[in-house]
Amino acid sequence: MSIKIVKKSCSDDEMDKRLGQYPTDADYDFVINSDTDVMDSKGKIICKFRKDVMYSPAFAKDFVSATRTYSRHLHENRGASAGFLQPMRVGSHAREGLVKEYDGKTFRTKYYSKKSGKLSNSTTCNQTQSNIIGFYDKRDRNIPDTTPCRQTAFNVRFPDQFKQTLPYLQELSKKFKKILPGIWQKQHNRCMISKKYIINDTVFSTVTLNYSNQTAIHKDAGDFVEGMACLSVLKDRQNVNDYKGCLLVFPQYRFAVDIQENDLLVADTHHNYHGNTAFIQVLDKPDNMNGSFSSRHIENDWHYNRLSLVAYLREGMARCANQK
């Protein structure tokens, strides 16, 4: 195992100006693909990478099978991580009505409704195949009378599929404990405050699923600030569109991580800017899988077989300890 000590290459203010940009190969000086701990000059852990520690074929297969369809739903609420606005990435309800002032340099804007022609009360972002399972600490905007902490739509609609994901997530939590026992214990203690909203036998409340999703530079919001996120990658074996690239880059510290199937990255994604490089096509041309992927999916690189997951604890869950 190696240890890397890294320093910031620029200020936070400079990085804030890059929110919504996609990182490139010019944003890193080295790539991590073997067991490595990365720390800043003060000894604070940025991430720990472990190769081939999530080798559990049955658990992985069940996880992909349970989440394949749901993870491909297009959402428009991912903010900076979805990148600067691009008309072909915006939903059809808002695509033609984006306010002209957005000029391609922002990742959120209002729009004129396709139905009414009126300026919307809400904003829109690029769509991404990014969805959450587990529990969440904000009310469902479609059901305003719900309590702040709740099950995600996936849990409510597909309880059997959610149970199918548990062995893999429980294995992820065990590996987290082995790699960073002190931080795992802090997260575990926090989980005990609101056990009702924690994924069984883990230190996670929530999992973000990203299907063929290149994220732009951003920081994760809403995480337990003293905890860490666990990042893992799976392959959808029913999808022949394999890929290269999609490295996870920490541009402020100028390094990238090549997370492949069976690998685990435990990282402080709450305090550190990160994003993915572009997908690199392996096949001579994309396969639309008998119509499974539209031309829009292929144009936006939503057709690759990479299913990544980020398991973490929501900071706000503790507020719901006594919620009825």
XYZ file of C-alpha atoms in Angstrom:
324
model
C 0.000 0.000 0.000
C 1.221 3.511 -0.783
C 0.548 6.849 0.887
C 0.192 10.041 -1.126
C 0.508 13.477 0.458
C -1.103 16.121 -1.752
C -1.413 19.898 -1.644
C -4.066 22.210 -3.018
C -3.146 23.545 -6.431
C -5.608 26.441 -6.211
C -7.973 28.145 -3.785
C -11.554 27.194 -3.018
C -12.704 30.428 -4.668
C -10.982 29.372 -7.882
C -12.578 25.932 -7.684
C -16.008 27.448 -7.092
C -15.680 29.125 -10.471
C -15.269 25.666 -12.031
C -18.443 24.158 -10.573
C -20.368 22.534 -13.421
C -17.289 22.021 -15.633
C -16.284 18.499 -16.629
C -12.732 17.590 -15.589
C -10.289 16.410 -18.248
C -6.939 14.624 -18.328
C -5.308 18.032 -17.826
C -6.753 18.164 -14.289
C -4.611 15.412 -12.753
C -0.934 14.516 -12.501
C -1.270 10.865 -11.461
C -3.868 8.089 -11.382
C -4.527 5.811 -8.412
C -5.357 2.208 -9.310
C -3.810 0.225 -6.435
C -4.182 0.299 -2.649
C -3.495 3.910 -1.685
C -4.241 6.375 1.106
C -4.406 10.034 0.082
C -3.975 12.793 2.683
C -3.509 16.529 2.584
C -0.424 18.246 4.015
C -2.079 18.433 7.459
C -2.709 14.692 7.571
C -6.437 14.897 6.881
C -7.726 11.943 4.889
C -9.084 12.774 1.459
C -9.707 9.186 0.415
C -8.614 5.571 0.759
C -8.686 3.282 -2.272
C -8.724 -0.501 -2.059
C -8.445 -2.769 -5.097
C -10.640 -5.875 -5.528
C -12.047 -5.884 -1.993
C -15.700 -6.004 -3.075
C -15.421 -9.331 -4.851
C -18.888 -10.750 -4.149
C -20.367 -11.825 -7.527
C -23.739 -12.959 -6.184
C -24.281 -9.780 -4.147
C -23.201 -7.585 -7.064
C -25.412 -9.435 -9.539
C -28.423 -9.088 -7.239
C -27.740 -5.396 -6.697
C -27.574 -4.647 -10.431
C -30.654 -6.752 -11.136
C -32.631 -4.928 -8.442
C -31.631 -1.392 -9.468
C -30.994 -1.597 -13.246
C -34.312 -0.103 -14.368
C -34.676 2.422 -11.574
C -31.131 3.734 -11.888
C -31.802 4.692 -15.524
C -34.624 7.130 -14.702
C -33.756 10.638 -15.878
C -33.793 13.327 -13.189
C -33.212 17.053 -13.362
C -32.340 17.916 -9.760
C -28.607 17.271 -9.602
C -27.381 20.860 -9.894
C -23.671 21.429 -10.562
C -22.879 17.713 -10.841
C -25.077 17.562 -13.974
C -22.893 20.146 -15.732
C -23.573 23.428 -17.522
C -26.921 23.541 -19.259
C -27.032 21.897 -22.675
C -30.381 21.877 -24.521
C -30.082 18.189 -25.484
C -29.640 17.280 -21.812
C -32.637 19.326 -20.625
C -36.053 17.663 -20.341
C -38.503 18.175 -23.215
C -40.886 20.172 -20.965
C -38.267 22.938 -20.618
C -35.871 22.476 -23.546
C -37.411 25.062 -25.882
C -38.217 27.541 -23.118
C -34.885 28.065 -21.371
C -34.481 31.734 -20.522
C -31.962 33.283 -22.898
C -29.867 34.654 -20.064
C -28.538 31.187 -19.202
C -25.965 31.526 -22.050
C -24.477 28.113 -21.406
C -22.511 29.238 -18.350
C -24.803 28.090 -15.556
C -26.174 24.731 -14.461
C -29.627 25.918 -13.325
C -32.162 28.322 -14.818
C -35.872 29.086 -15.093
C -37.820 28.231 -18.211
C -41.064 29.014 -19.987
C -43.546 26.178 -19.644
C -44.192 24.181 -22.804
C -47.856 23.843 -21.788
C -48.789 27.318 -20.541
C -46.044 29.468 -22.008
C -45.619 31.076 -18.575
C -42.324 31.474 -16.732
C -41.921 28.576 -14.323
C -41.756 28.986 -10.551
C -39.022 26.357 -10.399
C -35.692 25.947 -12.161
C -34.347 23.148 -14.313
C -30.976 21.439 -14.735
C -29.515 18.960 -17.173
C -31.091 15.553 -16.847
C -28.939 12.696 -15.561
C -29.440 9.022 -14.808
C -28.895 9.624 -11.098
C -31.331 8.339 -8.484
C -31.425 7.600 -4.766
C -32.517 4.597 -2.729
C -32.779 4.118 1.032
C -33.950 7.082 3.086
C -33.970 10.845 2.662
C -34.152 13.818 5.036
C -36.349 16.157 3.008
C -40.089 16.114 2.388
C -41.423 14.800 -0.893
C -42.301 17.988 -2.799
C -45.243 16.151 -4.388
C -46.644 15.208 -0.964
C -46.131 18.310 1.245
C -47.736 16.774 4.334
C -45.122 14.020 4.639
C -42.609 14.054 7.463
C -39.086 15.397 6.756
C -37.407 11.991 6.973
C -38.886 9.318 4.770
C -38.300 6.319 2.592
C -37.259 7.045 -0.975
C -39.679 6.275 -3.788
C -37.657 3.158 -4.625
C -38.187 1.684 -1.154
C -41.907 2.444 -1.208
C -42.558 1.129 -4.713
C -40.077 -1.751 -4.808
C -39.536 -3.103 -1.269
C -38.481 -6.556 -2.499
C -35.870 -5.073 -4.822
C -34.562 -2.919 -1.984
C -34.091 -6.024 0.168
C -32.148 -7.511 -2.739
C -29.606 -4.654 -2.497
C -28.891 -5.168 1.212
C -26.187 -7.885 1.080
C -23.975 -5.736 -1.139
C -24.523 -2.601 0.959
C -23.876 -4.505 4.182
C -20.616 -5.821 2.718
C -19.716 -2.241 1.763
C -20.263 -1.120 5.364
C -18.089 -3.953 6.704
C -15.233 -2.996 4.377
C -15.620 0.649 5.414
C -15.220 -0.415 9.068
C -12.062 -2.334 8.248
C -10.498 0.527 6.266
C -11.424 3.456 8.562
C -12.665 2.053 11.903
C -12.572 5.391 13.749
C -14.653 7.282 11.212
C -16.931 4.263 10.750
C -17.594 4.308 14.517
C -18.459 8.026 14.454
C -20.881 7.382 11.629
C -22.322 4.348 13.420
C -22.903 6.392 16.581
C -24.693 9.023 14.537
C -26.856 6.326 12.934
C -28.021 5.146 16.353
C -29.792 8.495 16.869
C -32.308 7.765 14.105
C -32.151 4.006 13.502
C -35.512 4.013 11.745
C -33.959 5.823 8.787
C -30.792 3.760 8.415
C -30.255 0.933 5.927
C -30.246 -2.312 7.930
C -26.855 -3.361 9.358
C -24.973 -0.508 7.660
C -23.818 3.010 8.501
C -25.657 4.451 5.491
C -29.012 6.146 5.196
C -28.891 6.762 1.460
C -27.349 5.442 -1.747
C -27.014 7.468 -4.946
C -27.102 5.362 -8.112
C -25.406 6.722 -11.233
C -25.997 4.840 -14.464
C -23.624 5.911 -17.244
C -23.298 9.304 -15.599
C -20.270 11.557 -16.019
C -20.469 14.040 -13.161
C -19.179 17.594 -13.451
C -17.064 19.250 -10.761
C -19.024 19.579 -7.518
C -19.064 18.848 -3.805
C -21.618 16.509 -2.277
C -24.182 18.258 -0.102
C -26.182 16.991 2.859
C -23.683 14.350 4.045
C -22.804 13.755 7.681
C -19.821 16.119 7.915
C -17.728 13.838 10.146
C -18.340 10.786 7.993
C -17.231 9.448 4.641
C -18.922 8.217 1.482
C -18.260 4.761 0.044
C -17.984 4.617 -3.757
C -18.207 1.407 -5.734
C -18.667 0.505 -9.410
C -20.652 -2.360 -10.926
C -21.131 -3.505 -14.515
C -24.533 -4.090 -16.074
C -23.908 -7.446 -17.768
C -27.026 -7.063 -19.916
C -25.507 -4.003 -21.569
C -22.750 -4.601 -24.157
C -21.663 -0.946 -24.277
C -18.429 -1.213 -22.345
C -16.190 1.803 -21.809
C -12.864 3.181 -20.718
C -12.243 6.501 -18.982
C -14.709 8.005 -16.500
C -11.937 8.479 -13.930
C -12.923 10.173 -10.685
C -10.831 13.358 -10.485
C -10.041 15.531 -7.461
C -8.899 18.550 -9.493
C -7.923 20.789 -6.580
C -5.361 18.171 -5.517
C -4.570 17.078 -9.079
C -5.095 13.326 -8.821
C -7.566 10.832 -10.276
C -8.855 7.442 -9.174
C -9.577 4.620 -11.620
C -12.447 2.805 -9.877
C -13.241 -0.505 -11.547
C -15.634 -3.291 -10.669
C -14.889 -4.810 -7.224
C -12.919 -1.737 -6.081
C -13.868 0.476 -3.137
C -13.115 4.139 -2.532
C -13.858 5.637 0.886
C -13.722 9.389 0.392
C -14.526 12.776 1.858
C -16.669 13.971 -1.025
C -18.422 16.540 1.150
C -15.396 18.818 1.552
C -13.515 18.044 -1.675
C -14.322 18.992 -5.266
C -14.620 16.027 -7.601
C -15.998 14.956 -10.979
C -15.519 12.388 -13.754
C -13.611 12.498 -17.009
C -15.461 11.557 -20.197
C -16.409 8.041 -21.216
C -14.248 6.528 -23.954
C -16.125 4.242 -26.339
C -14.799 0.686 -26.710
C -17.100 -0.639 -29.450
C -16.697 0.605 -33.030
C -20.117 2.205 -32.640
C -22.714 2.340 -29.856
C -25.233 -0.503 -29.649
C -28.764 0.732 -28.945
C -29.649 -2.706 -27.550
C -32.722 -3.187 -29.758
C -34.117 0.207 -28.926
C -33.208 0.244 -25.225
C -31.224 3.407 -25.857
C -32.576 6.294 -27.912
C -30.428 8.517 -30.116
C -30.648 11.112 -27.328
C -29.286 8.578 -24.823
C -26.377 7.775 -27.098
C -25.653 11.418 -27.898
C -25.484 12.188 -24.168
C -23.401 9.085 -23.289
C -26.197 7.578 -21.202
C -25.757 4.136 -22.772
C -22.614 2.758 -21.131
C -22.757 -0.198 -18.732
C -21.267 1.595 -15.722
C -23.452 1.579 -12.602
C -21.728 3.431 -9.793
C -23.073 3.798 -6.303
C -22.292 6.225 -3.513
C -23.397 5.091 -0.044
C -23.446 7.695 2.713
C -25.247 9.055 5.784
C -27.473 12.119 5.475
C -26.673 14.820 8.055
C -30.347 15.664 8.595
C -31.415 12.204 9.676
C -30.523 13.024 13.280
C -33.226 15.721 13.324
C -35.834 13.025 12.908
C -34.921 10.941 15.956
C -38.288 11.481 17.643
C -40.366 11.889 14.509
C -43.668 10.035 14.572
